[in-house]
PDB file of C-alpha atoms in Angstrom:
ATOM      1  CA  GLN A   3      -6.440 -14.055 -13.606  1.00 92.00           C
ATOM      2  CA  VAL A   4      -4.592 -12.147 -10.800  1.00 93.00           C
ATOM      3  CA  GLN A   5      -5.605  -8.638 -10.519  1.00 96.00           C
ATOM      4  CA  LEU A   6      -5.042  -5.706  -8.005  1.00 97.00           C
ATOM      5  CA  VAL A   7      -7.251  -2.695  -8.531  1.00 98.00           C
ATOM      6  CA  GLU A   8      -6.649   0.406  -6.536  1.00 98.00           C
ATOM      7  CA  SER A   9      -9.156   3.116  -5.971  1.00 98.00           C
ATOM      8  CA  GLY A  10      -9.808   6.148  -3.522  1.00 98.00           C
ATOM      9  CA  GLY A  11      -7.170   8.517  -4.633  1.00 97.00           C
ATOM     10  CA  GLY A  12      -7.929  12.233  -5.237  1.00 97.00           C
ATOM     11  CA  LEU A  13      -7.143  15.778  -4.419  1.00 98.00           C
ATOM     12  CA  VAL A  14      -7.109  16.676  -0.752  1.00 98.00           C
ATOM     13  CA  GLN A  15      -5.847  19.627   1.334  1.00 98.00           C
ATOM     14  CA  PRO A  16      -2.912  19.333   3.682  1.00 98.00           C
ATOM     15  CA  GLY A  17      -3.956  17.839   6.956  1.00 98.00           C
ATOM     16  CA  GLY A  18      -6.802  15.945   5.318  1.00 98.00           C
ATOM     17  CA  SER A  19      -7.518  12.280   5.012  1.00 98.00           C
ATOM     18  CA  LEU A  20      -8.063   9.612   2.284  1.00 98.00           C
ATOM     19  CA  ARG A  21      -8.763   5.926   2.300  1.00 98.00           C
ATOM     20  CA  LEU A  22      -7.284   3.915  -0.510  1.00 98.00           C
ATOM     21  CA  SER A  23      -8.621   0.583  -1.436  1.00 98.00           C
ATOM     22  CA  CYS A  24      -7.081  -2.374  -3.329  1.00 98.00           C
ATOM     23  CA  ALA A  25      -9.517  -5.132  -4.449  1.00 98.00           C
ATOM     24  CA  ALA A  26      -7.676  -8.392  -5.126  1.00 97.00           C
ATOM     25  CA  SER A  27      -9.091 -11.082  -7.475  1.00 96.00           C
ATOM     26  CA  GLY A  28      -7.633 -14.333  -8.755  1.00 95.00           C
ATOM     27  CA  PHE A  29      -5.989 -15.150  -5.373  1.00 95.00           C
ATOM     28  CA  ARG A  30      -6.751 -14.977  -1.622  1.00 94.00           C
ATOM     29  CA  LEU A  31      -5.099 -12.213   0.367  1.00 91.00           C
ATOM     30  CA  GLY A  32      -4.430 -14.537   3.213  1.00 89.00           C
ATOM     31  CA  PHE A  33      -1.748 -16.393   1.313  1.00 94.00           C
ATOM     32  CA  TYR A  34       0.403 -13.355   0.446  1.00 95.00           C
ATOM     33  CA  ASP A  35       2.062 -10.449   1.978  1.00 96.00           C
ATOM     34  CA  ILE A  36       0.170  -7.454   0.748  1.00 96.00           C
ATOM     35  CA  GLY A  37       0.869  -3.690   0.863  1.00 96.00           C
ATOM     36  CA  TRP A  38       1.620  -0.370  -0.795  1.00 98.00           C
ATOM     37  CA  PHE A  39       4.207   1.609  -2.553  1.00 98.00           C
ATOM     38  CA  ARG A  40       4.245   5.129  -3.906  1.00 98.00           C
ATOM     39  CA  GLN A  41       6.004   6.984  -6.778  1.00 98.00           C
ATOM     40  CA  ALA A  42       6.215  10.724  -6.983  1.00 96.00           C
ATOM     41  CA  PRO A  43       6.985  12.424 -10.320  1.00 92.00           C
ATOM     42  CA  GLY A  44      10.740  12.028 -10.976  1.00 94.00           C
ATOM     43  CA  LYS A  45      11.356   9.758  -8.104  1.00 96.00           C
ATOM     44  CA  GLN A  46      11.920   6.147  -7.491  1.00 96.00           C
ATOM     45  CA  ARG A  47       9.050   3.829  -6.271  1.00 97.00           C
ATOM     46  CA  GLU A  48       9.240   3.598  -2.538  1.00 97.00           C
ATOM     47  CA  PRO A  49       7.714   1.144  -0.094  1.00 96.00           C
ATOM     48  CA  ILE A  50       5.116   2.611   2.232  1.00 97.00           C
ATOM     49  CA  SER A  51       3.491  -0.210   4.268  1.00 97.00           C
ATOM     50  CA  CYS A  52       2.828  -3.903   4.209  1.00 97.00           C
ATOM     51  CA  LEU A  53       0.776  -6.584   6.112  1.00 97.00           C
ATOM     52  CA  SER A  54       2.231  -9.976   6.785  1.00 95.00           C
ATOM     53  CA  ARG A  55       0.480 -13.178   5.519  1.00 94.00           C
ATOM     54  CA  VAL A  56       1.896 -15.039   8.488  1.00 91.00           C
ATOM     55  CA  ASP A  57       0.637 -13.138  11.579  1.00 92.00           C
ATOM     56  CA  ASP A  58      -0.963  -9.959  10.212  1.00 93.00           C
ATOM     57  CA  SER A  59       1.877  -7.863  11.540  1.00 95.00           C
ATOM     58  CA  THR A  60       2.434  -4.563   9.881  1.00 96.00           C
ATOM     59  CA  TRP A  61       5.402  -2.509   8.731  1.00 97.00           C
ATOM     60  CA  TYR A  62       5.487   1.233   7.939  1.00 97.00           C
ATOM     61  CA  ALA A  63       8.071   3.542   6.370  1.00 97.00           C
ATOM     62  CA  ASP A  64       9.237   6.231   8.754  1.00 96.00           C
ATOM     63  CA  ALA A  65       7.704   8.910   6.579  1.00 96.00           C
ATOM     64  CA  VAL A  66       4.178   7.630   7.156  1.00 97.00           C
ATOM     65  CA  GLU A  67       4.490   5.978  10.562  1.00 96.00           C
ATOM     66  CA  ASP A  68       1.699   7.100  12.962  1.00 95.00           C
ATOM     67  CA  ARG A  69      -0.284   8.769  10.020  1.00 98.00           C
ATOM     68  CA  PHE A  70      -1.146   5.743   7.803  1.00 98.00           C
ATOM     69  CA  THR A  71      -2.805   2.524   8.733  1.00 98.00           C
ATOM     70  CA  ILE A  72      -2.955  -0.716   6.629  1.00 98.00           C
ATOM     71  CA  THR A  73      -5.847  -3.221   7.127  1.00 97.00           C
ATOM     72  CA  LYS A  74      -7.457  -5.958   5.159  1.00 95.00           C
ATOM     73  CA  ASP A  75     -10.937  -7.345   4.811  1.00 96.00           C
ATOM     74  CA  ARG A  76     -10.751 -11.116   4.221  1.00 94.00           C
ATOM     75  CA  VAL A  77     -14.342 -11.375   3.161  1.00 95.00           C
ATOM     76  CA  LYS A  78     -14.095  -8.570   0.597  1.00 97.00           C
ATOM     77  CA  ASN A  79     -10.534  -9.708  -0.246  1.00 97.00           C
ATOM     78  CA  THR A  80      -9.492  -6.107  -0.085  1.00 97.00           C
ATOM     79  CA  VAL A  81      -6.664  -4.208   1.442  1.00 98.00           C
ATOM     80  CA  TYR A  82      -6.949  -0.599   2.655  1.00 98.00           C
ATOM     81  CA  LEU A  83      -4.535   2.227   3.440  1.00 98.00           C
ATOM     82  CA  GLU A  84      -6.059   4.829   5.692  1.00 98.00           C
ATOM     83  CA  MET A  85      -4.104   8.089   5.271  1.00 98.00           C
ATOM     84  CA  THR A  86      -4.349  10.955   7.762  1.00 98.00           C
ATOM     85  CA  LYS A  87      -2.566  14.258   8.329  1.00 98.00           C
ATOM     86  CA  LEU A  88      -1.703  14.282   4.730  1.00 98.00           C
ATOM     87  CA  LYS A  89       1.187  16.448   3.601  1.00 98.00           C
ATOM     88  CA  PRO A  90       2.178  17.804   0.167  1.00 97.00           C
ATOM     89  CA  THR A  91       5.045  15.462   0.253  1.00 97.00           C
ATOM     90  CA  ASP A  92       2.604  12.615   0.307  1.00 98.00           C
ATOM     91  CA  THR A  93       1.696  13.446  -3.393  1.00 98.00           C
ATOM     92  CA  ALA A  94       2.294  10.409  -5.553  1.00 98.00           C
ATOM     93  CA  ARG A  95       0.724   7.554  -7.397  1.00 98.00           C
ATOM     94  CA  TYR A  96       0.032   4.737  -4.845  1.00 98.00           C
ATOM     95  CA  TYR A  97       0.353   1.130  -5.896  1.00 98.00           C
ATOM     96  CA  CYS A  98      -0.830  -2.046  -4.278  1.00 97.00           C
ATOM     97  CA  ALA A  99       1.446  -5.052  -4.570  1.00 97.00           C
ATOM     98  CA  ARG A 100       1.650  -8.656  -3.319  1.00 97.00           C
ATOM     99  CA  SER A 101       4.629 -10.875  -2.374  1.00 95.00           C
ATOM    100  CA  VAL A 102       5.688 -13.922  -0.589  1.00 91.00           C
ATOM    101  CA  SER A 103       9.044 -12.522   0.326  1.00 87.00           C
ATOM    102  CA  GLU A 104       8.176 -11.208   3.824  1.00 89.00           C
ATOM    103  CA  CYS A 105       6.679  -8.006   5.147  1.00 94.00           C
ATOM    104  CA  SER A 106       9.697  -6.248   6.524  1.00 90.00           C
ATOM    105  CA  VAL A 107      11.859  -3.131   5.879  1.00 88.00           C
ATOM    106  CA  TYR A 108      14.466  -5.302   4.137  1.00 90.00           C
ATOM    107  CA  ARG A 109      12.155  -7.436   2.042  1.00 91.00           C
ATOM    108  CA  TRP A 110       9.270  -5.056   1.050  1.00 93.00           C
ATOM    109  CA  VAL A 111      11.048  -3.722  -2.018  1.00 93.00           C
ATOM    110  CA  PRO A 112       9.879  -3.426  -5.582  1.00 93.00           C
ATOM    111  CA  GLY A 113      12.061  -6.248  -6.964  1.00 90.00           C
ATOM    112  CA  ASN A 114      10.517  -8.746  -4.643  1.00 92.00           C
ATOM    113  CA  MET A 115       6.789  -8.043  -5.799  1.00 93.00           C
ATOM    114  CA  LEU A 116       4.952 -10.711  -7.655  1.00 93.00           C
ATOM    115  CA  SER A 117       2.270  -8.454  -9.029  1.00 95.00           C
ATOM    116  CA  TRP A 118       1.165  -4.812  -9.052  1.00 97.00           C
ATOM    117  CA  GLY A 119      -1.964  -2.792  -9.574  1.00 96.00           C
ATOM    118  CA  GLU A 120      -2.168   0.219 -11.838  1.00 97.00           C
ATOM    119  CA  GLY A 121      -2.109   2.760  -9.161  1.00 97.00           C
ATOM    120  CA  THR A 122      -4.280   5.554  -7.828  1.00 98.00           C
ATOM    121  CA  LEU A 123      -3.151   9.176  -7.799  1.00 98.00           C
ATOM    122  CA  VAL A 124      -2.998  11.082  -4.559  1.00 98.00           C
ATOM    123  CA  SER A 125      -2.544  14.957  -4.751  1.00 98.00           C
ATOM    124  CA  VAL A 126      -2.161  16.964  -1.469  1.00 98.00           C
ATOM    125  CA  SER A 127      -2.312  20.731  -2.199  1.00 96.00           C
ATOM    126  CA  SER A 128      -4.171  23.796  -0.927  1.00 94.00           C
TER     127      SER A 128
END
């Protein structure tokens, strides 16, 4: 059974850091593009970052470039999102997803995802 389980969300002050985890089961990360989306209340789900199954190249949305870092641990079959310099505008539910469509700004969109996790909530507030 394919599962993606996110963890690591919480309440953090502006300027703080969090590390989100996404534990995958039922498949090997190396065979899929893997990454993150987020959805703030009242807004559409937006792509944040992904990691290519082909060459481990990465893509980041402009809003998080230079603040967020995506990595994966092949042994633990887990993908991480290290978030630094957090802003109130980063407040959202963060979702892990997998795809075979390609990790790129044009292809990392919700409609191309094969499966999703339930999400983990990140709140940035003083």
